[in-house]
Coordinates of C-alpha atoms in Angstrom, one line a residue:
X1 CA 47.2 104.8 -24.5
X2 CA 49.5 106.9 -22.7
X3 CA 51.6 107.8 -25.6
X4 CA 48.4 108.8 -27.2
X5 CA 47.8 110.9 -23.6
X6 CA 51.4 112.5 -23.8
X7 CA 51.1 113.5 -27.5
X8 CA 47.7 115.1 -26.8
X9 CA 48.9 117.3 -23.7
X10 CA 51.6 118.5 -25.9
X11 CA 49.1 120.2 -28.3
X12 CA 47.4 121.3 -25.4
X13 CA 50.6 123.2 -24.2
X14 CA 51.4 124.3 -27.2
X15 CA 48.3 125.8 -28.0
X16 CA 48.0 127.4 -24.8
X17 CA 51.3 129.0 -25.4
X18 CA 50.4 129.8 -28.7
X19 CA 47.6 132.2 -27.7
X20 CA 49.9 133.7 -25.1
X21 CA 52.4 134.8 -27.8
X22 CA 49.6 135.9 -30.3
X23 CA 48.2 138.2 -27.1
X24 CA 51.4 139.3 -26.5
X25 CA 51.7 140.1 -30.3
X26 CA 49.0 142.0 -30.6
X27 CA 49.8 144.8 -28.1
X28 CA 53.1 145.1 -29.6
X29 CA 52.6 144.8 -33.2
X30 CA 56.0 146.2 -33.9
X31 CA 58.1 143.8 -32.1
X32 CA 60.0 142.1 -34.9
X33 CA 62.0 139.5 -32.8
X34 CA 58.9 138.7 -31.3
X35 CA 57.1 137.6 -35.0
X36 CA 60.2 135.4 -35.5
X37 CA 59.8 133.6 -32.1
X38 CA 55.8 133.4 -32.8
X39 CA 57.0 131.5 -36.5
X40 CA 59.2 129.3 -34.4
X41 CA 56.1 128.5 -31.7
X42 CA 53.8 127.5 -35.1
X43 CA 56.3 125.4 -36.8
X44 CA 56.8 123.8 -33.0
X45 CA 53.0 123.7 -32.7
X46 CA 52.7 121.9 -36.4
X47 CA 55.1 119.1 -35.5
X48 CA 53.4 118.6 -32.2
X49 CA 49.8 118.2 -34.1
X50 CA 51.2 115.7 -36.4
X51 CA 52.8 113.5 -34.0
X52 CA 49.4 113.6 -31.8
X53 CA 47.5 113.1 -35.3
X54 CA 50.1 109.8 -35.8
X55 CA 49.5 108.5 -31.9
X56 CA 45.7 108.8 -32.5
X57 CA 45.5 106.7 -35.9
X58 CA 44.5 103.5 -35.1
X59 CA 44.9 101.2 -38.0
X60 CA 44.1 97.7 -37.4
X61 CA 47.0 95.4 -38.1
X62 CA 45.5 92.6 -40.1
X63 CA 43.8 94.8 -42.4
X64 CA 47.2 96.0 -43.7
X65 CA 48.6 92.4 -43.6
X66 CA 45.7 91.4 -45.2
X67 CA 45.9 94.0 -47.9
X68 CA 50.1 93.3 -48.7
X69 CA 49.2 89.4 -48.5
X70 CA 45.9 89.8 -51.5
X71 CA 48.1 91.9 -53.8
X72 CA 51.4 89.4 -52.9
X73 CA 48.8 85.9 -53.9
X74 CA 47.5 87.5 -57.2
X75 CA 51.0 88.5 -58.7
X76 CA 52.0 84.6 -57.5
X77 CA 50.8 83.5 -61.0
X78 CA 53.1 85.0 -62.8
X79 CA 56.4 84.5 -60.2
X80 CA 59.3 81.9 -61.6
X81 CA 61.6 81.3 -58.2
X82 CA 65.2 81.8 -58.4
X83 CA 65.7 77.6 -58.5
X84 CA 64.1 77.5 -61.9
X85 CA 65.8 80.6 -63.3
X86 CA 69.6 80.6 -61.8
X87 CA 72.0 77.3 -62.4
X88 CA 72.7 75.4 -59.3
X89 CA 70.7 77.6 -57.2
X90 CA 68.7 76.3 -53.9
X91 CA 65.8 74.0 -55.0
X92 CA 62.7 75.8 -52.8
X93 CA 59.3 75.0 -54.3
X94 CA 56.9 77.3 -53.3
X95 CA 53.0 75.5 -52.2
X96 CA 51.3 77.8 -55.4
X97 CA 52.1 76.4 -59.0
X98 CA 51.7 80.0 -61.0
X99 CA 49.1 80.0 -63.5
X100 CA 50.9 81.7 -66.1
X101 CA 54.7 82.3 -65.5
X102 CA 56.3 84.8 -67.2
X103 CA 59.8 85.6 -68.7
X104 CA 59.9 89.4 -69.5
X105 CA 62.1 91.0 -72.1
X106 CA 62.4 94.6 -72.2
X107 CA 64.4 97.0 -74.2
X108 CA 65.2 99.9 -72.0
X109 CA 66.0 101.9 -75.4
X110 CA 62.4 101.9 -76.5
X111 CA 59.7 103.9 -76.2
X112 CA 62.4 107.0 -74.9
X113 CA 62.5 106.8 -71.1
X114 CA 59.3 104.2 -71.4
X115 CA 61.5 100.9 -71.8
X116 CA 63.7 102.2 -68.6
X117 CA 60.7 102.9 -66.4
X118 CA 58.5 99.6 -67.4
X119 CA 61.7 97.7 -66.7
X120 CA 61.9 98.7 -62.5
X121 CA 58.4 98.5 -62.7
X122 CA 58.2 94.6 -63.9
X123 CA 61.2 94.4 -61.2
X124 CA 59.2 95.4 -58.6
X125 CA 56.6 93.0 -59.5
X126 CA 58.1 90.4 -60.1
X127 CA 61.1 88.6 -59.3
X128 CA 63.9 90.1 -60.2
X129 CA 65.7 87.1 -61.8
X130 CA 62.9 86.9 -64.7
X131 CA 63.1 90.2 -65.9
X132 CA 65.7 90.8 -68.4
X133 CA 67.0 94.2 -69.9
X134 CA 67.9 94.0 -73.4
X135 CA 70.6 96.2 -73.9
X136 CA 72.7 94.0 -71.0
X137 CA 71.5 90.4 -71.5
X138 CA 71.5 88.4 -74.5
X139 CA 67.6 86.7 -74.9
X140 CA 69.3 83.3 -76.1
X141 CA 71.9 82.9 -73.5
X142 CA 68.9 83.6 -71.1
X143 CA 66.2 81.0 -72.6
X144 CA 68.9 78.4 -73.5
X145 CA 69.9 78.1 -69.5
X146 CA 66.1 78.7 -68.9
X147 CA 65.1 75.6 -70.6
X148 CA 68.5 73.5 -69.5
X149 CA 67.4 74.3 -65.6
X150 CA 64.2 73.1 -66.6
X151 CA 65.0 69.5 -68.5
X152 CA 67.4 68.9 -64.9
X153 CA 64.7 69.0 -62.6
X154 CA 62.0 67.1 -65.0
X155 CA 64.5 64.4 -65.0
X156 CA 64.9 64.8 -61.2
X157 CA 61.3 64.7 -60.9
X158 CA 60.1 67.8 -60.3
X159 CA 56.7 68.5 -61.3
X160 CA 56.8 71.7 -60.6
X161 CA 59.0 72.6 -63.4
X162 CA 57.5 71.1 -65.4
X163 CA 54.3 72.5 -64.9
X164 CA 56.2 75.9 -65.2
X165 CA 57.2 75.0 -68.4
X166 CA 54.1 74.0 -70.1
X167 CA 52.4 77.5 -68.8
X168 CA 55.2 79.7 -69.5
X169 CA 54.7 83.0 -71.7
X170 CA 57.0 85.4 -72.6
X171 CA 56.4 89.2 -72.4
X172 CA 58.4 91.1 -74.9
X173 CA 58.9 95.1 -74.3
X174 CA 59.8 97.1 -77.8
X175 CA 59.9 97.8 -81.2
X176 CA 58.7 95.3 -83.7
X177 CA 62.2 95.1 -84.5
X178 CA 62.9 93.8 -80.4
X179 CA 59.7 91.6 -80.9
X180 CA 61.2 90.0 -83.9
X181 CA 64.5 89.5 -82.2
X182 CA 62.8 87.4 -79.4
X183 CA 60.9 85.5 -82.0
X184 CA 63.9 84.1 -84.0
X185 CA 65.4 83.5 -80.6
X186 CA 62.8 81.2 -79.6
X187 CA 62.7 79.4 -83.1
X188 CA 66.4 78.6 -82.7
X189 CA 66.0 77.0 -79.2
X190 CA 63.4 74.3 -81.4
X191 CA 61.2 73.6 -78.8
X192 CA 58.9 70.6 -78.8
X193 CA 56.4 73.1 -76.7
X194 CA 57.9 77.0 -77.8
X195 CA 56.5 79.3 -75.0
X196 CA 53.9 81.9 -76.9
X197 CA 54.7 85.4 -77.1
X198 CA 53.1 89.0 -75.8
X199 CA 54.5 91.6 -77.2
X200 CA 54.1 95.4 -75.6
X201 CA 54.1 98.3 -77.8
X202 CA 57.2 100.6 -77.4
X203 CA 57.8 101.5 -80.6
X204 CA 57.0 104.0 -83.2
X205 CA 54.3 101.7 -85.7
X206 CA 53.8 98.9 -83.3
X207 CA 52.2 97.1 -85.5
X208 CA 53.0 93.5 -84.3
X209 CA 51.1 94.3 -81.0
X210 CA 48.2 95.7 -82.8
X211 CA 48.0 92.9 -85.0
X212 CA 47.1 90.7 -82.0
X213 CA 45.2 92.9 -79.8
X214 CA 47.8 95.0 -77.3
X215 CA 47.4 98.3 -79.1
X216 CA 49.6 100.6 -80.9
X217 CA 49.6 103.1 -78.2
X218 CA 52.7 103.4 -75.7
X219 CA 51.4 101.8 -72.4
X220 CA 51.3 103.0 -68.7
X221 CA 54.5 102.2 -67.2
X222 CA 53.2 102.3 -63.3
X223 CA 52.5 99.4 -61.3
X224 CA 49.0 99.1 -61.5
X225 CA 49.1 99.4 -65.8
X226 CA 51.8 96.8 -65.5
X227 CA 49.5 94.3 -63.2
X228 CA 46.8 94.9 -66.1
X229 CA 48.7 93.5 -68.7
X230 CA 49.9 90.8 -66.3
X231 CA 46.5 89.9 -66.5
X232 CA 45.8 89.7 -70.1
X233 CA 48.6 88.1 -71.0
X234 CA 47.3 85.2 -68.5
X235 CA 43.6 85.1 -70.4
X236 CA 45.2 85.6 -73.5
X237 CA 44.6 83.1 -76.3
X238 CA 47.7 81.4 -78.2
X239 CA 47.3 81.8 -81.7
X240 CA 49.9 80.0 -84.5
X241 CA 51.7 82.4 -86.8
X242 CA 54.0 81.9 -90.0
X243 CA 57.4 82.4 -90.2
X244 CA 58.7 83.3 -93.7
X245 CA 62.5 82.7 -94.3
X246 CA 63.9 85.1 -96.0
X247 CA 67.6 84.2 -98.0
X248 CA 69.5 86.9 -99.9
X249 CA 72.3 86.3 -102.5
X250 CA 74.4 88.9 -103.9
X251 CA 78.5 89.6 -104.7
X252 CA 79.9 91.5 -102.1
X253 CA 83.8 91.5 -100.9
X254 CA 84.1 89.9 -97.6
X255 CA 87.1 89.7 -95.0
X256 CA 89.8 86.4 -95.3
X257 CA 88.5 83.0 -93.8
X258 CA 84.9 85.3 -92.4
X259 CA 81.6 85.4 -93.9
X260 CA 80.9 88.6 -93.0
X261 CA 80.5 91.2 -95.2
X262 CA 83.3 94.7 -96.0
X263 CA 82.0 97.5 -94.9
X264 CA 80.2 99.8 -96.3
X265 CA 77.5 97.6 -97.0
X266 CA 75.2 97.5 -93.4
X267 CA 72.2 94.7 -93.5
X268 CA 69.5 94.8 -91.1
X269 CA 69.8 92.9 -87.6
X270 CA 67.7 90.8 -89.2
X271 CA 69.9 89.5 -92.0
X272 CA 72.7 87.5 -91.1
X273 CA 75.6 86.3 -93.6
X274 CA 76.1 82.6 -93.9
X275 CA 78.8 80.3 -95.0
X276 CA 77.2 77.2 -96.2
X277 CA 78.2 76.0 -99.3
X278 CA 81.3 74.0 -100.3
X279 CA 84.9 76.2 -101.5
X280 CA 84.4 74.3 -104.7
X281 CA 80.8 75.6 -105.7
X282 CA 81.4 78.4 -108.7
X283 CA 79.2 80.8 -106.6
X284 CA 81.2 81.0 -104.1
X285 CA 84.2 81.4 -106.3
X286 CA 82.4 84.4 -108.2
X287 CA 82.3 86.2 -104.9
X288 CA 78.6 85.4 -104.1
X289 CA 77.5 85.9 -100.8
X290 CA 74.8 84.2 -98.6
X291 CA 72.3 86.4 -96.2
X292 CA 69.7 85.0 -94.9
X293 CA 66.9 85.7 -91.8
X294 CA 63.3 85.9 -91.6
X295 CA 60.1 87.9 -90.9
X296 CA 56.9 87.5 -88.9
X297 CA 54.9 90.7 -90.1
X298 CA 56.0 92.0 -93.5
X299 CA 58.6 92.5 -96.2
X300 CA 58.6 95.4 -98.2
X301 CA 60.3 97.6 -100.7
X302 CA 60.6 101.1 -102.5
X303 CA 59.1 104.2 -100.9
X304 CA 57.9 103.1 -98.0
X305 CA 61.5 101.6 -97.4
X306 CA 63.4 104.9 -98.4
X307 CA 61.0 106.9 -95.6
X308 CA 61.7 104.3 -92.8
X309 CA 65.6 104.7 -93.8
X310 CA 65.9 108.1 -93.7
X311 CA 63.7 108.2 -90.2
X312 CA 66.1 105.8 -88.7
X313 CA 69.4 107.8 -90.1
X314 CA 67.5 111.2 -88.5
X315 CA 66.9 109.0 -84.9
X316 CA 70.2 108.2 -85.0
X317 CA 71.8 111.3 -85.5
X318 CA 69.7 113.6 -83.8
X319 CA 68.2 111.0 -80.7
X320 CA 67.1 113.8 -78.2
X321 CA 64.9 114.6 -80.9
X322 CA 62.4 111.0 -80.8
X323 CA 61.5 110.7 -77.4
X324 CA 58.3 109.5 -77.4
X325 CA 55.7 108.2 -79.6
X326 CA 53.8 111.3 -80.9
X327 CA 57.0 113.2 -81.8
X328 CA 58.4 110.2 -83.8
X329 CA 55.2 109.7 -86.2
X330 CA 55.3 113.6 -86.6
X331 CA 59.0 113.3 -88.0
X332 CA 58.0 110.2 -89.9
X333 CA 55.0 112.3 -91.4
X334 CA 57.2 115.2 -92.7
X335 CA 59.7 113.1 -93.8
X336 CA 57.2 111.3 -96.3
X337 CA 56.2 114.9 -97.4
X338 CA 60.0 116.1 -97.8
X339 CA 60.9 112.9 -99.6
X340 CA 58.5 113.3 -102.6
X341 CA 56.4 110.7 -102.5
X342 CA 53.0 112.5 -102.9
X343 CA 54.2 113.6 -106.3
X344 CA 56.4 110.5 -107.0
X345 CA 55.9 110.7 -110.7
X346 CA 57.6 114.2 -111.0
X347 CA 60.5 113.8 -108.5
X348 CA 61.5 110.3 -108.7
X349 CA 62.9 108.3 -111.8
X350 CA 60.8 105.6 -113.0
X351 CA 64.0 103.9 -113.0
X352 CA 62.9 103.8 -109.1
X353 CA 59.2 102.1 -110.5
X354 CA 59.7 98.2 -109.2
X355 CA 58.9 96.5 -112.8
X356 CA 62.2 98.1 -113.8
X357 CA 64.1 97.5 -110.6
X358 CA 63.2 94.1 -110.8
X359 CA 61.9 91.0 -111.5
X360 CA 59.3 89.4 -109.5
X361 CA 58.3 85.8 -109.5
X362 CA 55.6 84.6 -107.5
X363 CA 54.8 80.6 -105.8
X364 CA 51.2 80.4 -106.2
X365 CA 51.3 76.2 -106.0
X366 CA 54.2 74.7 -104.1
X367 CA 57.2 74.6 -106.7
X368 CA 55.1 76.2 -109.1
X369 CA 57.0 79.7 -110.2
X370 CA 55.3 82.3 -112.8
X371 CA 56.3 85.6 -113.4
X372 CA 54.4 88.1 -111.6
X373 CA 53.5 91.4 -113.8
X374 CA 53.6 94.6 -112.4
X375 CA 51.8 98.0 -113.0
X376 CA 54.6 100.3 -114.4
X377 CA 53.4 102.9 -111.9
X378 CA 53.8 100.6 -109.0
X379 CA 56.9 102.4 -106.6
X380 CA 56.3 100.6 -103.1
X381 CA 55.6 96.9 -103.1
X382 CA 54.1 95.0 -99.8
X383 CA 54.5 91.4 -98.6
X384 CA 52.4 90.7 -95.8
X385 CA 51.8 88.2 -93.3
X386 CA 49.8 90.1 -90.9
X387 CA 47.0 93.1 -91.2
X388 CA 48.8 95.3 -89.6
X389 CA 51.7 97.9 -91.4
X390 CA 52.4 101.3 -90.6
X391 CA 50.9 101.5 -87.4
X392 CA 48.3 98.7 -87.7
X393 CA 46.5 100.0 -91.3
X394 CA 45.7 97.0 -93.3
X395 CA 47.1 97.1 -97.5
X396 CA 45.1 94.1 -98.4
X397 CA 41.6 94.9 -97.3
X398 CA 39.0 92.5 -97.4
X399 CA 38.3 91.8 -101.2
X400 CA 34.3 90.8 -101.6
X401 CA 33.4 87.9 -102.4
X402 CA 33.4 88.3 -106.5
X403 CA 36.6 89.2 -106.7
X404 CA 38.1 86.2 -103.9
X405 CA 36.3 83.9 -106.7
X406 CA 37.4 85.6 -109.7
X407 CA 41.4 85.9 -108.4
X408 CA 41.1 83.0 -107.0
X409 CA 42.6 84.1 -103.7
X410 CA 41.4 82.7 -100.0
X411 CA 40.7 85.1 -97.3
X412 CA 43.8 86.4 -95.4
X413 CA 44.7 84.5 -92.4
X414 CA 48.0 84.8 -90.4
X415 CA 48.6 80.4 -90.4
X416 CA 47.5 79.5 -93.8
X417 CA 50.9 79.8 -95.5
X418 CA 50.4 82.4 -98.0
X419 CA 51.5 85.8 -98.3
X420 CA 49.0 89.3 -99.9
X421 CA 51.5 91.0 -102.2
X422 CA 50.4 94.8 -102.3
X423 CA 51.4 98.2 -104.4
X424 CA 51.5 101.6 -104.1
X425 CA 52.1 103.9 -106.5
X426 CA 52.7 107.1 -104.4
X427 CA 52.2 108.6 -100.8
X428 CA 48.5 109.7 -101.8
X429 CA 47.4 106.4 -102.8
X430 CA 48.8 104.9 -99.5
X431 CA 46.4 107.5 -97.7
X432 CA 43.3 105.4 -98.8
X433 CA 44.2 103.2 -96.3
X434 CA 42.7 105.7 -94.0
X435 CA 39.5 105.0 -95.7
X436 CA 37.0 102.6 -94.2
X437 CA 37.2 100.1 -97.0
X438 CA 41.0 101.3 -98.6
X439 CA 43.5 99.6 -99.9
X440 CA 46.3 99.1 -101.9
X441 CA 46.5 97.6 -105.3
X442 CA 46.2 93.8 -104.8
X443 CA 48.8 92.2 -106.9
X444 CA 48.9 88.5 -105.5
X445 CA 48.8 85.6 -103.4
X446 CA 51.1 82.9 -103.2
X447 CA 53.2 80.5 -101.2
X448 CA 56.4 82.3 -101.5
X449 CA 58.4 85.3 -103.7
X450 CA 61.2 85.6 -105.3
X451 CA 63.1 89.2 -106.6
X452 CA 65.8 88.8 -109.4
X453 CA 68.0 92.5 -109.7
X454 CA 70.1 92.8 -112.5
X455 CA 72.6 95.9 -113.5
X456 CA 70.1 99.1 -114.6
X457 CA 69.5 102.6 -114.4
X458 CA 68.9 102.4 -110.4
X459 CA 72.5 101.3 -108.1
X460 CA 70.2 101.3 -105.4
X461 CA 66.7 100.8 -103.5
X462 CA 65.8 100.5 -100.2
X463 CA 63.7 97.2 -97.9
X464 CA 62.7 96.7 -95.0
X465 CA 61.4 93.6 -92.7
X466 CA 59.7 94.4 -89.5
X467 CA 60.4 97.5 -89.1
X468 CA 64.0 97.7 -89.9
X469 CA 65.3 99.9 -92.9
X470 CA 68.5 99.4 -95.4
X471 CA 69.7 100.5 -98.6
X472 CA 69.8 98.1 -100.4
X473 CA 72.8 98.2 -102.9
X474 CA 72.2 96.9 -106.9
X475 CA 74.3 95.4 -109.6
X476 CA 76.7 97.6 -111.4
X477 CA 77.8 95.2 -113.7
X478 CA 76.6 91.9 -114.9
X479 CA 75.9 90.3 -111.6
X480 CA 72.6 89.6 -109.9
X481 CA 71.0 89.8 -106.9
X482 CA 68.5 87.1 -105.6
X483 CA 65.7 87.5 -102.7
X484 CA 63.5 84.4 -101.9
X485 CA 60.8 84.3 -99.4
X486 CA 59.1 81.3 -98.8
X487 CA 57.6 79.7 -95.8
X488 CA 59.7 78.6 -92.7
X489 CA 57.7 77.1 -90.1
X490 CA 55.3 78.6 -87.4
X491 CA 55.4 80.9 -83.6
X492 CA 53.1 81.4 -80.9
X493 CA 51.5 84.4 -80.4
X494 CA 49.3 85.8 -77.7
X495 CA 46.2 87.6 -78.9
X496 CA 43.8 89.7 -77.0
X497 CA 40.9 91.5 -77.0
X498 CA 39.3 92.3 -80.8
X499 CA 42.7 92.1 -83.1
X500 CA 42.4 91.9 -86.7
X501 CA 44.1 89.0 -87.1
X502 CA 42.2 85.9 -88.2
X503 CA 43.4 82.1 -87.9
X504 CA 42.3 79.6 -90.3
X505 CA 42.6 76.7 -87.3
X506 CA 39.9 79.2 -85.5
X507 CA 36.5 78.2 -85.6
X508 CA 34.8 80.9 -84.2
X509 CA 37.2 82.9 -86.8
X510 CA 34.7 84.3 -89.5
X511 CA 35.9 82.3 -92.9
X512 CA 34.1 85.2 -95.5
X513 CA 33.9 88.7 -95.2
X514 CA 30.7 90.7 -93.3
X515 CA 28.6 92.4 -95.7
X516 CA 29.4 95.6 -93.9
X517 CA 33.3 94.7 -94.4
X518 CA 32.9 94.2 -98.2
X519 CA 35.4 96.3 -100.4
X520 CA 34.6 98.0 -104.3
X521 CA 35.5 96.0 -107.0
X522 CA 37.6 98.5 -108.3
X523 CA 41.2 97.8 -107.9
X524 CA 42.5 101.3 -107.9
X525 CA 41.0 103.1 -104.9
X526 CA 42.8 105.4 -104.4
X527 CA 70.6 103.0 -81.3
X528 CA 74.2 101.4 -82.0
X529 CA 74.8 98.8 -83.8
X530 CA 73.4 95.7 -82.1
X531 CA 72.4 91.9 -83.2
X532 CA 68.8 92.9 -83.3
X533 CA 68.1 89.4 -84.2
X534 CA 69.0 85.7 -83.7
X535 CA 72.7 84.8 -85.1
X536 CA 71.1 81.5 -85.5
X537 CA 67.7 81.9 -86.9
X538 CA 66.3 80.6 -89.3
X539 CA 68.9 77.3 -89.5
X540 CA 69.5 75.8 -92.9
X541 CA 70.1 72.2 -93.1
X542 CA 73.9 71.3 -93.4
X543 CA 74.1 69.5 -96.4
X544 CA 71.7 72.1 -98.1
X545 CA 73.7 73.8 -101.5
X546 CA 72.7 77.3 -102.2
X547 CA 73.2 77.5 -105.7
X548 CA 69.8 75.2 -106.0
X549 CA 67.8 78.6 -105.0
X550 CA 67.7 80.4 -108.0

């Protein structure tokens, strides 16, 4: 109390001399050195009322505590301590078993300065030790010790870990290419129980987190949007996803006693060359070489491809130009409109048309194969595991129920191991999509897909999975190029919210299409270089010969 008396006897003084000066002022107006001092006296005066305003506060002590201790017990569900996380570290089990641990990926690349700022906020958070930055740690070097810490204390008898292992989720900060990294990761670990996966949309379509309820919008990066999604992810739902293996053959020159390709040819992250099959099989002797990697979302090819390429040859080049999420879809829009593709049938080939680029077989009964027709106007071709492309638009629709019965097709669900193969013919028939019921021209259903490229008019075409673009180089003489997709397995996902993705082990999951939802039955409505994916994925078996895939 008597600091409190000192501090207010100060600002008594002060003020007193205050009025003094301001008296003295005002019968000599003209006295400049005198103004100066008076300045001096205020700023004097100011510091003097602050420090009696600080001695006066009276904050009880508790209610602080009290405040720090309430925010410190609701992040506790999702803290991992340092004994699970680190090798050989302290064992210290804390009294509170988290109700949904987290491991948090995060590119810092994404999203322009968005990946760097979520990534000190989820360090702030959390500890520090289960926060992970992308471009410095490797994901699988970080789940593999992960899950080895965790096996050593469950066979030391700790419950806790194991408890932390049967609630742990994984948060994953990106691009749908970063999300898709993560997943292969965690498919190549072949867990018993894989952890299920959040993903946060930093990225230009984001259409992996809009498929499953997070949005398609950048989110906040500040502590108390970061706490939010904390708590979704902990009430999300797990839902099961396909995986669709995707496995490449083609002649290409490669370096002595390595698998991997001569430049110039550049593969996505998501491709990865293999070396599988015996010195003695005549494939490998013709200079056939072995690609293979996988997909969660969608495969595609033609103009949608080409658009995607030339966005991510621009961001590369010119990266002060995409820094966040608004400026990036506006490049991507004028690119579309510079590349041709609303009057595709004056400025492109129809060599570029996908019946003459290829042919396409499609597996509507497993190990059943028939040719697949397509429309000669078709330029953009669509397989898709989830509703969700180009920033979450949906190319299959909902068909009514006439035509499900007619085609013979099921509804589309994102476990049922089928893929909706869609065309496009040019960029104004994509805009339909835009449209309440719109779609793109429904071309099948099937268990798996197959592309066969022999040498034509076209020494080229670009694909893409996931969100990663490449040009895609074609026979020039009489070799061929082979692309199977076909079913690999199944991830966890985390859905929240309304998503449009549906699950076929759902009940509650509508099995036929809402009145309201039902479609016409007319058909034609119109960075560097980095391992952006799992060196592993997608593991074929060893005795397994590729010349029996095409």
């Amino acid at each position: 109390m008597r600091d409190v008396g000192v501090g207010v006897g100060v600002g008594l003084d002060l003020t007193i001399d205050n009025l003094k000066i301001a008296s003295f002022l005002s019968r000599h107006p003209n006295r400049l050195s005198a103004r100066l001092v008076f300045l001096l006296i205020c700023c004097y005066l100011h510091a003097g009322l602050r420090l009696m305003a600080k001695d006066l506060k009276v904050q009880p002590k508790s209610e602080g505590t009290a405040t720090c201790e309430s925010e410190a017990e609701s992040l506790k569900d999702y803290w991992i301590p340092d004994y699970i996380l680190l090798h050989e570290s302290k064992v210290e089990k804390p009294s509170h078993v988290p109700a949904s641990p987290v491991i948090v990926f995060v590119n810092s690349r994404s999203g322009g300065q968005l990946g760097g700022e979520l990534l000190v906020s989820y360090k702030t958070l959390l500890n520090k030790n289960q926060v992970f930055d992308l471009t410095k740690a490797a994901p699988d070097k970080a789940l593999h010790q992960l899950y080895l810490n965790l096996e050593k204390h469950k066979r030391d008898g700790d419950s806790f870990a194991s408890e932390i292992q049967k609630r742990l989720r994984i948060i994953v900060a990106g691009g749908d290419g970063t999300a898709g990294w993560i997943l292969g990761v965690i498919s190549d670990l072949n867990l018993s129980q894989p952890p299920p996966v959040a993903t946060v949309p930093l990225g230009t379509g984001n259409n992996l987190p809009f498929a499953f309820g997070w949005g398609k919008k950048n989110p906040g990066t500040d502590l108390e949007s970061v706490k939010m999604f904390l708590n979704q992810v902990r009430d999300a739902k797990e839902m099961k996803v396909d995986s669709w293996h995707v496995l490449m053959k083609m002649r290409v020159p490669r370096k002595e006693g390595s698998c991997d390709p001569i430049p110039p040819l550049e593969l996505p992250h998501s491709l990865h060359a293999v070396h599988r099959v015996p010195q003695s099989d005549p494939l490998e002797e013709e200079g056939y070489r072995t690609f293979r990697g996988g997909f969660w979302n969608y495969f595609s090819m033609g103009m949608d491809a080409q658009v995607s390429y030339a966005f991510h040859a621009e961001r590369k080049l010119h990266p002060e130009k995409f820094k966040n999420q608004s400026s990036n879809q506006s490049a991507y829009a004028k690119l579309t409109c510079s590349q041709g593709w609303f009057w595709a049938s004056l400025s492109h080939p129809s060599s570029w048309n996908i019946a003459q680029l290829a042919k396409v077989s499609i597996m509507r009964k497993p190990g059943q194969w028939e040719v697949l027709v397509i429309p000669p106007t078709i330029r953009s071709i669509i397989c898709l595991n989830l509703p969700s492309f180009s920033g979450g638009l949906n190319p299959w629709g909902i068909p009514s129920r006439r035509r499900l019965r007619v085609k013979e097709w099921t509804p589309p669900y994102v476990d049922d191991g089928y893929l909706e193969v869609v065309g496009f013919r040019n960029a104004w028939h994509g805009a339909v999509l835009y449209a309440p019921s719109g779609h793109g021209t429904r071309l099948a259903q099937g268990r798996g897909i197959r592309f066969e490229f022999h040498k034509g008019a076209a020494d080229h075409t670009f694909m893409r999975m996931d969100g990663e673009p490449w040009k895609q180089p074609l026979p020039k003489k009489d070799d061929t190029v082979v692309i199977e997709i076909s079913r690999f397995g199944q991830v966890n996902m985390l859905a929240t919210g309304e998503n449009p993705s549906k699950s076929l082990n759902d009940p509650l999951t509508p099995r036929t299409p809402r009145d309201s939802e039902y479609d016409s039955d007319e058909e034609e409505v119109v960075e560097d270089r980095r391992k952006l994916g799992a060196a592993e994925s997608f593991r074929l078996p060893e005795d397994f010969n590729i010349s029996q895939v095409s």
